[in-house]
Each structure stands twice: as structure tokens, then as C-alpha cells.
Amino acid sequence: MKSTHSHIIQQAQDFARSVHGQDSSGHDWWHVQRVTRIARLLAYLEGANAYICELSAYLHDVADEKLNESKEAGYERVQQWLNQAGVEASDQENVLEIISTMSFSGGTGSAMRTLEGRIVQDADRLDAIGAIGIARTFAYSGWKGQSMYDPYISLREHMTQEEYRKGKSTAVNHFHEKLLKLKDKMNTESARLLADGKHQSLELFLQLFDKEWAMGNEAYLHESPIHRRNVSRVHIAFDDSTAGSLKMMLRSKPGEIVVTLGDNLMVGPLPKDHDFSRSFSTRNKWFQERYSIAHAEDRKLTMLQAAFDWLTWPQQLTEMPCLIWAGDSASEQLGLRRLLSLIPDHPEVILVNATSVHRQQDPNSWYRGTFEMTSDKLQIVLDTAGQVPLSPQDQAGYRADWQRLVNDDGFLRVLQGERLCTVPEAYYDADILQAAYRLEARHGFFKKSARIIGEVIGMGELTVSDSFIEYRVRHLIQEGALTYSGELDAMRNYSVSLVDASTSEEQWSHEQRLAKIVKLKSLLHEMMEINLAESGFMEELRQLDAEGLGASVSSNQEAVTTSIQSQIEDFMSSYQHHQEQRISLMGSLEKVLTQIDETAPIE
């Protein structure tokens, strides 16, 4: 850059600082500095005149009509400075053209004629989006006396420049009226690439703002900053995984939204919605007393957020067509029943059991719940006859079933066939002990607790949480059925092994008795597998033709054949006696197990 150009740039910098140094509208000196730096880099990348870009960037907001009595007054102010600074006439012309065409003007501004103009405009627009753009938006709205957000101030579409400047709006409305449009208005390839990430920041902010606006808000469907009373149908999910897949599936249907009613009701005291405060406290206390301290705060927060959703959403859902996604899992079926108890006789409610639909279409497919299905699988269900409208009689049946489960006053519920049943907390204890035996966590050999828990959940048709299984692992340790090494504060920090109770049978705890039974059943099962495998092997051996072993290549064929045949017969004879003893032992073990089952005390 020429020395005269450098001198002029320095003067422009000083002039811009003097004009914008005290600004609080988001058009302050640091905004000008950022725009200039970006414009300088874009000029190098795009092969433009860096001097013109930099000079125009420093001066671009001096003439802004938002900061002057009029557009003309601002323009004249810049022109006077250019003359005073000694800028060449041709360069003045370029700079003034760029400055006069910079404005967004509600989307009605003229296109830039020069590459330098396009670059400075891109730099200014890049500073209007992303994290800094968000901060500037709220600073400008506050400076102008506008509210952060008012759901009853409508978005303005197809504005004139006058309407854009003087019409009533809000900071959040400004996202839709301008900021979200800028990505597609970038002039250069470099700016378009930079704008993508910044645009995503705008969208993410609006999503987070919308989510927080929804918290505890019984009027959310009317006030949503994103949906603005344009919701045509609500999809109900009972976990975040299902909700995520549904949102992906519905991306092309802006009128349909997803509501997540979390809190896995499979475990713990069921909430009594007519006495929500007391039952929420009871449920929270139940988890605190049983679950490990690891992630305790996260668990409390999850329960709190779920409580907010259950308290605020049902009333709104009575006004909207609802599609409830509840597959063949206890947690989803419980959520379905609770929801229908809170929106009695809903006129437009549809049930979708996606797991059942896929099983009918492909008997070899097996999902433990909707949460295991991808968005394309859910779309298949939506496109088929998987939607079942629920009549008032159907809804009444689900409400009655919910009341039955509440009256059970239990702490664990499972799906047995198509019926939800309340079962003892010890329901999965045998599975835990069997997993420990199967993974050879016995005879003093330890396995990580997390490994045992993963085996239980992975091998079974379970939708119960790993936290509940871990609670039962620690209970089995406490009752002497398992021993451990490490620290019990989190499942990853300790290992477990089966133990043999040293006390007399009369003093065995239920858990110790269960551990004995599991060990006995596992031994019996292994013996049966060995017996079955050996029986097949012996049958093959019995049919073996010694001559077919290739003995003919030997010079002493007859002697070799006779020797092998004799060894087979001797082995068969000794095995027969061994097999009879094993079968007898298995029969005795089965009798012992039967006697234990018949005499075992009820827990």
C-alpha cells in the first residue's frame, strides 16, 4: 500500500474512532474495527483493492442514517472528510458509492456494482450474524427502546425501507426480519462459507430461546418465538432419543412439532397428579435413597425438567391434534396411560405403536422401544396403517389402567405380554447374578460393575435404566450375594464377584439364597449343554468306520484297523457309565431346585 494510502487509512481510523467511540447501539468503534479487519482479509482472498475496501469499511457507518439526521446528512459528512483527507477523486467516488449502497434497508437495498463494494458489504453482514451479531441485536434493540420479545408483535414481511426503519419490532423478530436472511445475501464465495457457521449460531440461539420460553409456559403454543401459533399437530415422545428421531423426520413439516414428556415411569413411586407436589417429593426422595451419588445433580435436574413438562403441556394438548408414539416398552406404555389420564376424552388423539407395526411387517425385526428406531423407520410407520385413533372408550380404558397401577403403590413395573404389571424391586436380581456367573465373576475373579450391568441390559428385553440395575447390584452386595473391590460411588469405580455364603442355610438372606440358586441353575444348564454336545459326538463316533480312516496306506492295515476299533469300543463302554452318572446327577439337581422353589420364603 502506498505511503499516502497508509496515511489516509490512519486518518480514517482516527475519524471513525472519534465518531463511534461512545456508541451504544451496536455500531460502536469495535464493530467498525471488526468489519475493517474482515474486509481486509476478504480483499486479499478475492483479489480486490485492499485500500478501497479498508477505507470504505472504516467510514461505512459514519453515514448510516440510523446515526444521522438523514441519509443525505451522513453522506455529506463523509464527503467532506474525504476532501479534507486528500483522497483522490476517483477513490472518493468508489468509497461514496459503496457507503451509499451498504444498507440492508429491509432487504430492498440496491446491489453492489464493484467487487470492493461487495466485499465491504459482506464484512458488515458477517458481523451482524453469529455470536457477536446476536449480542449486537440485543444492544441495538435496547438502544432503540424495543423489547427483547413480545409474542403479540407480529413479524413484518415485505417491508418498505420506511417500515423497516420505523415500524414496531423486537430483538427476536429482527432475527427473522433480517439476520436469518443474510446468509443467502452474501456476495462472495469466501463470505458465504464463513456465513454458514454463523447462521447456525443464530438458529441454535433461537432454538434455545424458544426452549427456555416454553419452560413452565401453559401458553407456549400461542407464544412460541419459533412456531408463533402455526402448529397443526403435536407428536408426543416419552424420551429424548425418540424425540430426536421424530424431529429429523418432521424437518420438512414446520407445522408439526415434537413434545417430550420424559421421566421413565417404569421405576420409582408413580406420581399422583391430583397431589403433584407431595408425590414429586416422594418420588425424588425414593431415587435419592437408592441410587448412587454419581450424577445425582443431573438426575434431579432431569426430574425437575420433566415435572415442568408434565405440569404445563397436558392442558395445551387438549387444544391440538395429538399423535402419541408409544411402543412395546413399559416406559412408553406408562407414559401413554399417564398422559391420557391428564387429557380426558381428547377429540383428536392417535396412538402409534411403531415397534408393533415393524414386527408385523417383519417378524425377524425386534425393537425394545421406539427409542431404538431411526427417523426413516418411523417414517415408514407413519406412511403405513400404523396410526390408531383412540375412541373415548379406548382412552377411558387406558385411564383406568393407569389408576390400577397407581393403586398398586409399587416401585417397579414391567410389560408382561401386553399387560403392565407391578413387580418386586428384586425382579432383575437373578439376571444380575446370572450375568456375573456367565462373565466368570466368581471364585475370587472380579468383573467391572459396569460390565455386569451392560450384560444384563444388553442380553435382556429390558428398558429399565442402568441406574436401577446398578442400585440392585449394590443391594446384592449389601445382602452378601456379591462381594466387591473399589469404591461404590459410581459403577465404573468398582468390580464385583459372586460369593459363597459361609453362614448356615437357616441364616441365608434372600439374596444369598438366590445366588446359590443361580449358581446351581447355571451349573445344571452347563451340564445339560455338555451332555447334549457329547451325545452328538458319541453318536458320530459310534458310526465311525475305522477302515475309512485311511488305514489302507499302512503295510499293517488289519492290525491298525483292529486296534482303532477296539479303542472305540472301550471308550464307548466307559462313556456309557459316565453318561448314566451325569444324567442321574442332573436329575438330582433338578429335584433340589424344585424343593428350594417350593420351600423358599416369600420376599
XYZ file of C-alpha atoms in Angstrom, residues 62-500:
439
model
C -20.317 7.313 9.606
C -23.041 7.965 7.036
C -25.544 5.424 8.421
C -28.939 7.113 8.577
C -29.642 5.369 11.875
C -26.869 7.511 13.375
C -27.516 10.781 11.493
C -30.358 13.228 10.980
C -30.806 11.853 7.475
C -29.084 9.696 4.899
C -28.115 12.816 2.988
C -26.556 14.467 6.048
C -24.450 11.397 6.756
C -23.361 11.152 3.130
C -22.254 14.778 3.101
C -20.319 14.289 6.319
C -18.241 11.524 4.720
C -17.725 13.516 1.535
C -16.361 16.472 3.460
C -13.932 14.252 5.325
C -12.695 12.617 2.102
C -11.959 16.042 0.622
C -10.228 17.191 3.757
C -8.115 13.984 3.963
C -6.894 14.431 0.388
C -8.426 11.246 -1.070
C -8.165 11.133 -4.861
C -11.383 11.981 -6.713
C -11.739 8.528 -8.323
C -11.242 6.831 -4.965
C -13.758 9.189 -3.361
C -16.283 8.183 -5.968
C -15.742 4.475 -5.253
C -15.938 4.928 -1.476
C -19.079 7.065 -1.611
C -20.796 4.592 -3.937
C -20.011 1.750 -1.549
C -21.197 3.656 1.514
C -24.456 4.763 -0.126
C -25.320 1.193 -1.145
C -24.325 -0.586 2.089
C -27.653 -0.619 3.877
C -29.871 -3.721 4.165
C -32.932 -1.421 4.056
C -35.362 -4.173 4.889
C -33.976 -6.279 2.067
C -34.748 -3.640 -0.564
C -31.227 -2.230 -0.947
C -29.530 -1.985 -4.344
C -26.886 -4.486 -5.461
C -23.229 -3.502 -5.209
C -21.601 -2.688 -8.547
C -17.941 -3.221 -7.625
C -16.061 -6.149 -6.097
C -14.785 -3.837 -3.341
C -18.347 -2.849 -2.511
C -19.458 -6.453 -2.369
C -16.585 -7.275 -0.010
C -17.277 -4.424 2.443
C -20.959 -5.271 2.444
C -20.136 -8.923 3.143
C -17.844 -7.933 6.016
C -20.583 -5.779 7.553
C -23.153 -8.556 7.185
C -20.818 -11.155 8.683
C -20.535 -9.008 11.804
C -24.340 -8.911 12.001
C -24.649 -12.679 12.447
C -23.098 -15.287 14.712
C -22.481 -14.774 18.433
C -21.386 -11.162 18.053
C -24.328 -10.449 15.774
C -26.695 -11.771 18.433
C -25.124 -9.528 21.069
C -25.334 -6.508 18.744
C -29.000 -7.212 18.009
C -29.982 -7.013 21.664
C -27.756 -3.988 22.228
C -29.445 -2.186 19.312
C -32.949 -3.126 20.437
C -32.270 -1.831 23.922
C -30.776 1.369 22.500
C -33.857 1.838 20.337
C -36.284 1.116 23.185
C -37.599 -2.132 21.707
C -38.495 -5.163 23.808
C -36.481 -8.373 23.786
C -39.511 -10.357 22.615
C -43.252 -9.854 22.580
C -45.308 -12.728 21.117
C -48.064 -10.309 20.161
C -45.865 -8.119 17.967
C -46.140 -9.756 14.565
C -43.290 -10.399 12.170
C -43.023 -7.893 9.370
C -42.797 -9.248 5.840
C -42.104 -7.385 2.586
C -41.264 -4.121 4.349
C -40.520 -0.827 2.704
C -37.379 0.964 3.855
C -39.534 3.333 5.932
C -41.356 0.427 7.603
C -38.082 -1.316 8.325
C -36.623 1.775 9.982
C -39.630 2.970 11.994
C -42.011 0.041 12.381
C -42.554 -1.682 15.717
C -40.460 -4.815 16.225
C -38.458 -6.775 18.814
C -34.937 -8.176 19.077
C -36.126 -11.712 18.355
C -38.268 -10.543 15.448
C -35.133 -8.968 13.978
C -33.664 -12.448 13.567
C -36.475 -13.359 11.173
C -36.791 -9.943 9.543
C -33.086 -9.598 8.731
C -30.410 -11.780 10.315
C -31.588 -15.178 9.049
C -31.775 -13.757 5.520
C -28.170 -12.546 5.382
C -26.537 -15.926 4.721
C -28.172 -16.083 1.289
C -27.332 -12.452 0.534
C -23.544 -12.791 0.769
C -21.794 -11.605 -2.385
C -18.514 -13.539 -2.369
C -17.720 -17.228 -2.079
C -15.442 -16.641 0.916
C -18.164 -14.793 2.805
C -20.747 -17.467 2.003
C -18.505 -20.122 3.535
C -17.921 -18.013 6.654
C -21.628 -17.240 6.957
C -22.719 -20.891 7.221
C -21.341 -21.434 10.713
C -22.531 -18.040 11.930
C -26.008 -18.733 10.572
C -26.128 -21.994 12.538
C -25.353 -19.998 15.682
C -28.439 -17.866 15.017
C -30.635 -20.926 14.578
C -29.245 -22.587 17.694
C -29.805 -19.435 19.745
C -33.433 -19.226 18.604
C -33.961 -22.881 19.487
C -32.512 -22.361 22.971
C -34.503 -19.151 23.431
C -37.660 -20.970 22.366
C -36.931 -23.854 24.739
C -36.491 -21.508 27.673
C -39.616 -19.578 26.710
C -41.518 -22.863 26.879
C -40.414 -23.645 30.446
C -43.452 -23.553 32.730
C -45.439 -21.804 29.985
C -49.046 -23.013 29.646
C -49.479 -20.680 26.641
C -46.358 -21.772 24.760
C -48.193 -22.851 21.593
C -49.539 -19.303 21.265
C -46.330 -17.553 22.274
C -43.520 -19.652 20.779
C -40.814 -17.453 19.179
C -40.310 -20.147 16.540
C -43.797 -21.514 15.845
C -45.947 -18.419 16.536
C -49.366 -20.077 16.626
C -48.621 -22.027 13.431
C -48.741 -25.552 14.934
C -51.025 -28.008 13.154
C -50.230 -31.214 15.072
C -48.189 -32.301 18.108
C -46.163 -35.531 18.233
C -45.653 -36.874 21.764
C -42.455 -38.749 22.688
C -41.538 -40.152 26.088
C -37.752 -39.966 25.766
C -35.139 -37.762 24.102
C -33.984 -40.404 21.611
C -37.471 -40.852 20.144
C -37.956 -37.080 20.110
C -34.707 -36.594 18.188
C -35.681 -39.113 15.511
C -39.130 -37.555 15.195
C -37.680 -34.059 14.780
C -35.450 -35.295 11.949
C -38.447 -36.952 10.320
C -40.551 -33.784 10.576
C -37.961 -31.295 9.280
C -39.990 -30.733 6.111
C -43.239 -30.245 8.074
C -42.846 -26.978 10.030
C -46.441 -27.086 11.272
C -45.828 -30.324 13.208
C -43.827 -30.182 16.420
C -42.445 -32.715 18.909
C -43.110 -32.551 22.644
C -41.076 -34.721 25.012
C -42.732 -35.890 28.223
C -39.791 -37.540 29.940
C -39.306 -39.222 33.331
C -39.132 -43.028 32.995
C -42.171 -44.158 34.997
C -41.029 -47.768 34.968
C -39.127 -47.199 38.221
C -39.985 -45.490 41.493
C -43.285 -44.398 43.067
C -45.760 -43.306 40.418
C -46.680 -39.600 40.504
C -50.163 -38.805 41.730
C -51.134 -35.820 39.615
C -54.002 -34.779 41.913
C -51.355 -34.310 44.651
C -48.381 -33.492 42.474
C -46.245 -31.618 44.993
C -46.251 -34.368 47.607
C -45.860 -37.214 45.130
C -42.984 -35.441 43.331
C -41.190 -35.062 46.652
C -41.794 -38.739 47.472
C -40.542 -39.867 44.076
C -37.448 -37.672 44.276
C -36.642 -38.970 47.770
C -37.007 -42.586 46.594
C -34.280 -42.100 43.985
C -32.014 -40.218 46.367
C -32.157 -43.039 48.897
C -31.446 -45.831 46.405
C -29.355 -44.537 43.541
C -25.632 -43.791 43.714
C -24.415 -40.264 44.312
C -22.797 -40.185 40.860
C -24.678 -37.736 38.614
C -27.156 -37.005 41.427
C -27.482 -33.356 40.428
C -28.063 -34.266 36.776
C -30.743 -36.727 37.842
C -32.508 -34.095 39.972
C -32.401 -31.596 37.107
C -33.830 -34.159 34.669
C -36.670 -34.914 37.057
C -37.320 -31.201 37.565
C -37.489 -30.501 33.839
C -39.787 -33.481 33.336
C -42.025 -32.186 36.135
C -42.276 -28.810 34.394
C -43.290 -30.508 31.148
C -45.928 -32.710 32.774
C -47.359 -29.712 34.621
C -47.574 -27.374 31.614
C -48.158 -29.446 28.478
C -51.322 -31.545 29.010
C -53.668 -28.548 29.139
C -52.235 -27.188 25.881
C -52.507 -30.583 24.190
C -56.274 -30.649 24.678
C -56.457 -27.935 22.025
C -54.344 -29.728 19.394
C -54.451 -32.918 17.295
C -52.002 -35.271 19.009
C -50.072 -38.275 17.780
C -48.658 -40.328 20.676
C -45.651 -42.563 19.945
C -45.788 -45.454 22.429
C -44.125 -48.743 21.510
C -43.889 -52.060 23.330
C -41.832 -50.828 26.259
C -43.006 -50.355 29.819
C -41.767 -46.763 29.976
C -43.655 -45.708 26.830
C -46.835 -47.536 27.752
C -46.788 -45.958 31.191
C -46.293 -42.513 29.664
C -49.254 -43.156 27.361
C -51.532 -44.049 30.269
C -50.487 -41.110 32.395
C -50.936 -38.640 29.540
C -54.417 -39.927 28.685
C -55.371 -39.572 32.332
C -54.486 -35.867 32.068
C -56.240 -35.117 28.749
C -59.544 -36.965 29.217
C -61.734 -37.525 26.158
C -59.385 -35.794 23.744
C -61.234 -35.404 20.404
C -58.193 -35.959 18.148
C -55.644 -38.321 19.648
C -53.870 -41.035 17.672
C -51.691 -43.855 19.005
C -48.695 -45.140 17.050
C -47.024 -48.337 18.262
C -44.042 -48.320 15.908
C -42.450 -51.453 17.371
C -45.629 -53.477 16.816
C -46.005 -52.208 13.228
C -42.441 -53.196 12.314
C -42.838 -56.609 13.947
C -45.950 -57.241 11.853
C -44.141 -56.166 8.702
C -41.007 -58.173 9.507
C -41.295 -60.842 12.237
C -37.477 -61.004 12.370
C -37.166 -57.345 13.364
C -37.126 -56.645 17.073
C -37.039 -53.299 18.832
C -37.267 -52.819 22.576
C -38.982 -49.492 22.094
C -39.498 -46.561 19.757
C -36.256 -45.085 21.100
C -34.263 -47.709 19.162
C -35.754 -46.723 15.798
C -34.262 -44.272 13.314
C -36.217 -41.490 11.639
C -36.567 -43.448 8.389
C -38.079 -46.381 10.297
C -40.554 -44.029 11.960
C -41.413 -42.525 8.579
C -42.290 -45.999 7.280
C -44.685 -46.398 10.197
C -46.238 -43.004 9.534
C -46.726 -43.890 5.857
C -48.450 -47.197 6.649
C -51.568 -48.084 8.583
C -49.789 -47.690 11.902
C -51.974 -44.857 13.207
C -54.790 -45.885 15.543
C -57.355 -43.217 16.547
C -58.295 -43.636 20.189
C -62.018 -43.509 20.888
C -63.381 -42.148 24.189
C -63.807 -45.793 25.291
C -60.173 -46.575 24.440
C -58.979 -43.550 26.362
C -61.134 -44.480 29.360
C -59.544 -47.945 29.362
C -56.038 -46.514 29.474
C -57.042 -44.104 32.263
C -58.435 -46.972 34.324
C -55.267 -48.985 33.793
C -53.169 -46.029 34.967
C -55.249 -45.815 38.134
C -54.787 -49.552 38.717
C -51.011 -49.157 38.549
C -51.073 -46.107 40.836
C -53.158 -48.078 43.347
C -50.588 -50.916 43.278
C -48.292 -48.486 45.096
C -45.194 -50.347 43.859
C -41.746 -49.301 42.713
C -41.107 -51.326 39.540
C -43.335 -52.024 36.559
C -42.661 -54.289 33.582
C -44.504 -55.285 30.454
C -45.541 -58.946 30.538
C -47.088 -59.710 27.193
C -49.398 -56.764 26.613
C -50.093 -56.144 30.311
C -48.232 -53.751 32.567
C -47.521 -55.414 35.880
C -46.145 -54.119 39.171
C -43.341 -56.431 40.327
C -40.919 -56.547 43.303
C -37.765 -54.452 43.150
C -35.817 -57.743 43.158
C -37.311 -58.674 39.776
C -33.953 -58.425 37.942
C -31.706 -59.727 40.739
C -31.468 -63.233 39.270
C -30.484 -61.725 35.890
C -27.697 -59.783 37.592
C -26.343 -62.882 39.346
C -26.593 -64.962 36.178
C -24.700 -62.260 34.261
C -21.960 -62.333 36.921
C -21.735 -66.127 36.636
C -21.759 -66.010 32.826
C -18.951 -63.437 32.788
C -16.989 -65.607 35.272
C -17.114 -63.077 38.082
C -16.698 -65.916 40.594
C -14.112 -67.883 42.584
C -12.355 -64.641 43.531
C -12.265 -63.257 39.989
C -13.816 -59.765 39.703
C -15.537 -58.031 36.789
C -16.326 -54.342 36.479
C -19.791 -53.489 37.739
C -20.469 -51.539 34.541
C -19.660 -54.689 32.534
C -22.140 -56.775 34.536
C -24.832 -54.093 34.200
C -24.247 -53.802 30.461
C -24.587 -57.566 30.129
C -27.910 -57.558 31.990
C -29.395 -54.775 29.870
C -27.860 -55.931 26.593
C -28.911 -59.574 26.909
C -32.461 -58.938 28.080
C -35.568 -57.321 26.652
C -35.128 -54.516 29.162
C -35.945 -50.832 29.017
C -35.079 -50.289 32.654
C -32.235 -47.840 33.244
C -28.688 -48.876 34.075
C -29.029 -46.765 37.245
C -31.738 -49.076 38.560
C -29.716 -52.216 37.784
C -26.710 -50.626 39.479
C -28.853 -49.940 42.558
C -29.748 -53.639 42.655
C -26.056 -54.607 42.268
C -25.226 -52.560 45.341
C -28.192 -54.109 47.141
C -26.883 -57.610 46.333
C -23.504 -56.557 47.723
C -25.147 -55.278 50.891
C -27.051 -58.542 51.344
C -23.983 -60.746 50.866
C -24.742 -62.248 47.441
C -21.912 -60.323 45.774
C -18.592 -59.018 47.034
C -16.763 -56.033 45.598
C -13.467 -54.211 45.297
C -13.107 -50.478 44.717
C -15.379 -47.568 45.610
C -19.172 -47.792 45.395
C -19.682 -44.129 44.493
C -20.077 -44.902 40.770
C -20.487 -48.112 38.757
C -17.238 -47.544 36.866
C -15.276 -47.419 40.135
C -15.848 -50.938 41.497
C -15.833 -54.582 40.447
C -17.921 -57.490 41.729
C -17.725 -61.250 42.196
C -20.178 -63.922 43.332
C -19.641 -65.177 46.875
C -20.465 -68.402 48.685
